[in-house]
Each structure stands twice: as structure tokens, then as C-alpha cells.
PDB file of C-alpha atoms in Angstrom:
ATOM      1  CA  MET D 222     120.934  58.236  98.256  1.00  0.00           C
ATOM      2  CA  MET D 223     119.641  61.026  96.006  1.00  0.00           C
ATOM      3  CA  ASN D 224     119.981  60.783  92.240  1.00  0.00           C
ATOM      4  CA  TRP D 225     121.584  64.125  91.245  1.00  0.00           C
ATOM      5  CA  GLY D 226     121.481  63.167  87.575  1.00  0.00           C
ATOM      6  CA  ILE D 227     117.760  64.015  87.260  1.00  0.00           C
ATOM      7  CA  LEU D 228     117.724  66.929  89.723  1.00  0.00           C
ATOM      8  CA  ILE D 229     120.103  69.185  87.751  1.00  0.00           C
ATOM      9  CA  PRO D 230     118.096  69.216  84.465  1.00  0.00           C
ATOM     10  CA  VAL D 231     114.833  69.737  86.366  1.00  0.00           C
ATOM     11  CA  ALA D 232     116.362  72.663  88.289  1.00  0.00           C
ATOM     12  CA  ALA D 233     117.633  74.172  85.026  1.00  0.00           C
ATOM     13  CA  VAL D 234     114.150  73.993  83.470  1.00  0.00           C
ATOM     14  CA  VAL D 235     112.435  75.449  86.549  1.00  0.00           C
ATOM     15  CA  MET D 236     114.912  78.309  87.121  1.00  0.00           C
ATOM     16  CA  GLY D 237     114.221  80.014  83.760  1.00  0.00           C
ATOM     17  CA  PRO D 238     110.516  80.748  84.349  1.00  0.00           C
ATOM     18  CA  LEU D 239     111.150  81.637  87.990  1.00  0.00           C
ATOM     19  CA  ALA D 240     113.808  84.166  86.986  1.00  0.00           C
ATOM     20  CA  TRP D 241     111.457  85.640  84.344  1.00  0.00           C
ATOM     21  CA  MET D 242     108.657  85.972  86.915  1.00  0.00           C
ATOM     22  CA  PHE D 243     110.994  87.648  89.403  1.00  0.00           C
ATOM     23  CA  THR D 244     112.348  90.186  86.890  1.00  0.00           C
ATOM     24  CA  THR D 245     108.819  90.961  85.662  1.00  0.00           C
ATOM     25  CA  TRP D 246     107.703  91.554  89.242  1.00  0.00           C
ATOM     26  CA  ILE D 247     110.660  93.891  89.865  1.00  0.00           C
ATOM     27  CA  ARG D 248     109.998  95.804  86.614  1.00  0.00           C
ATOM     28  CA  ALA D 249     106.285  96.210  87.426  1.00  0.00           C
ATOM     29  CA  ARG D 250     107.005  97.318  90.955  1.00  0.00           C
ATOM     30  CA  HIS D 251     109.403 100.051  89.816  1.00  0.00           C
ATOM     31  CA  GLY D 252     107.315 101.282  86.887  1.00  0.00           C
ATOM     32  CA  TYR D 253     109.417  99.999  83.993  1.00  0.00           C
ATOM     33  CA  PRO D 254     107.588  99.068  80.784  1.00  0.00           C
ATOM     34  CA  LEU D 255     106.552  95.422  80.759  1.00  0.00           C
ATOM     35  CA  GLU D 256     107.038  92.991  77.884  1.00  0.00           C
ATOM     36  CA  GLY D 257     105.280  89.765  77.021  1.00  0.00           C
ATOM     37  CA  SER D 258     107.020  86.462  76.395  1.00  0.00           C
ATOM     38  CA  LYS D 259     107.657  87.433  72.754  1.00  0.00           C
ATOM     39  CA  GLY D 260     109.007  90.887  73.592  1.00  0.00           C
ATOM     40  CA  GLU D 261     105.853  92.859  72.705  1.00  0.00           C
ATOM     41  CA  PRO D 262     104.923  95.641  75.147  1.00  0.00           C
ATOM     42  CA  ILE D 263     102.123  94.903  77.590  1.00  0.00           C
ATOM     43  CA  GLU D 264      99.434  97.567  77.933  1.00  0.00           C
ATOM     44  CA  ARG D 265      99.041  98.483  81.604  1.00  0.00           C
ATOM     45  CA  GLU D 266      96.175 100.944  81.228  1.00  0.00           C
ATOM     46  CA  SER D 267      92.636  99.749  80.586  1.00  0.00           C
ATOM     47  CA  GLY D 268      90.057 101.637  78.547  1.00  0.00           C
ATOM     48  CA  ALA D 269      88.234 102.776  81.686  1.00  0.00           C
ATOM     49  CA  LEU D 270      91.434 104.187  83.178  1.00  0.00           C
ATOM     50  CA  ARG D 271      92.281 105.915  79.909  1.00  0.00           C
ATOM     51  CA  ALA D 272      88.833 107.561  79.802  1.00  0.00           C
ATOM     52  CA  GLU D 273      89.134 108.644  83.422  1.00  0.00           C
ATOM     53  CA  ASN D 274      92.586 110.118  82.747  1.00  0.00           C
ATOM     54  CA  VAL D 275      91.231 112.151  79.827  1.00  0.00           C
ATOM     55  CA  ALA D 276      88.370 113.469  81.966  1.00  0.00           C
ATOM     56  CA  LEU D 277      90.718 114.350  84.826  1.00  0.00           C
ATOM     57  CA  LYS D 278      93.143 116.139  82.487  1.00  0.00           C
ATOM     58  CA  GLY D 279      90.245 118.237  81.178  1.00  0.00           C
ATOM     59  CA  GLN D 280      89.149 119.047  84.701  1.00  0.00           C
ATOM     60  CA  VAL D 281      92.691 120.057  85.695  1.00  0.00           C
ATOM     61  CA  GLY D 282      92.886 122.316  82.638  1.00  0.00           C
ATOM     62  CA  ARG D 283      89.647 124.081  83.592  1.00  0.00           C
ATOM     63  CA  LEU D 284      90.821 124.487  87.189  1.00  0.00           C
ATOM     64  CA  GLU D 285      94.112 125.989  86.001  1.00  0.00           C
ATOM     65  CA  GLU D 286      92.176 128.540  83.937  1.00  0.00           C
ATOM     66  CA  ARG D 287      90.027 129.454  86.942  1.00  0.00           C
ATOM     67  CA  ILE D 288      93.087 129.830  89.170  1.00  0.00           C
ATOM     68  CA  GLY D 289      94.634 132.120  86.549  1.00  0.00           C
ATOM     69  CA  VAL D 290      91.549 134.340  86.623  1.00  0.00           C
ATOM     70  CA  LEU D 291      91.572 134.414  90.426  1.00  0.00           C
ATOM     71  CA  GLU D 292      95.279 135.314  90.451  1.00  0.00           C
ATOM     72  CA  ARG D 293      94.635 138.138  88.001  1.00  0.00           C
ATOM     73  CA  ILE D 294      91.776 139.446  90.141  1.00  0.00           C
ATOM     74  CA  ALA D 295      93.900 139.270  93.288  1.00  0.00           C
ATOM     75  CA  THR D 296      96.869 141.103  91.749  1.00  0.00           C
ATOM     76  CA  ASP D 297      95.088 143.747  89.605  1.00  0.00           C
ATOM     77  CA  PRO D 298      94.205 147.133  91.111  1.00  0.00           C
ATOM     78  CA  ALA D 299      90.671 147.310  92.536  1.00  0.00           C
ATOM     79  CA  ALA D 300      89.565 150.043  90.119  1.00  0.00           C
ATOM     80  CA  HIS D 301      90.533 147.937  87.100  1.00  0.00           C
ATOM     81  CA  VAL D 302      88.639 144.886  88.419  1.00  0.00           C
ATOM     82  CA  THR D 303      85.558 147.020  89.182  1.00  0.00           C
ATOM     83  CA  ARG D 304      85.611 148.460  85.659  1.00  0.00           C
ATOM     84  CA  GLU D 305      85.828 144.977  84.074  1.00  0.00           C
ATOM     85  CA  ILE D 306      82.951 143.700  86.215  1.00  0.00           C
ATOM     86  CA  GLU D 307      80.811 146.675  85.231  1.00  0.00           C
ATOM     87  CA  GLN D 308      81.567 146.044  81.543  1.00  0.00           C
ATOM     88  CA  LEU D 309      80.337 142.472  81.888  1.00  0.00           C
ATOM     89  CA  ARG D 310      76.949 143.630  83.284  1.00  0.00           C
TER      90      ARG D 310
END
């Protein structure tokens, strides 16, 4: 016969960490901010990722500027564009 007297306290001790692991997994999967065991936020982005993000944001900014110039060229009258090109020479 099983001794239920020891099983209940062991289950109570094991369920706490399991529940914490499950909720942390759910939060990470859905993009919620993560917290450590003491409630402090956990940094998800490493230094390499942060540097790459900065470089990519700069590249996107330059591409947006170039697209703006191309849009202006495509929508301006041909005579105006020709005059601007000649001024640059």
C-alpha cells in the first residue's frame, strides 16, 4: 500500500518550480518580458544582436532616403529632373 503522507508534501514542493518553468516558457513563446527568480527583468538581446540591430536600422534609414529620391525623380516632370542633373555636373 502506498504511503500518501510523504507523497503530498513532495508533490507540493515539485509543483512550484514546474509551474514557474511552464509560465516562463509561455511568456517567452508569446514575447512577454521575462523576469528572473527575484523579479528583475531578464535581458533577451545580446551585445552582438544589439550591434546588428543598430547597423540594420542605419541601413534601412539610408534605403528609405534613396527610395524618397527615386520617388521624387519618378513623379517630377522630366524637364525639372534634367535641369537638376545638369546643375550637378
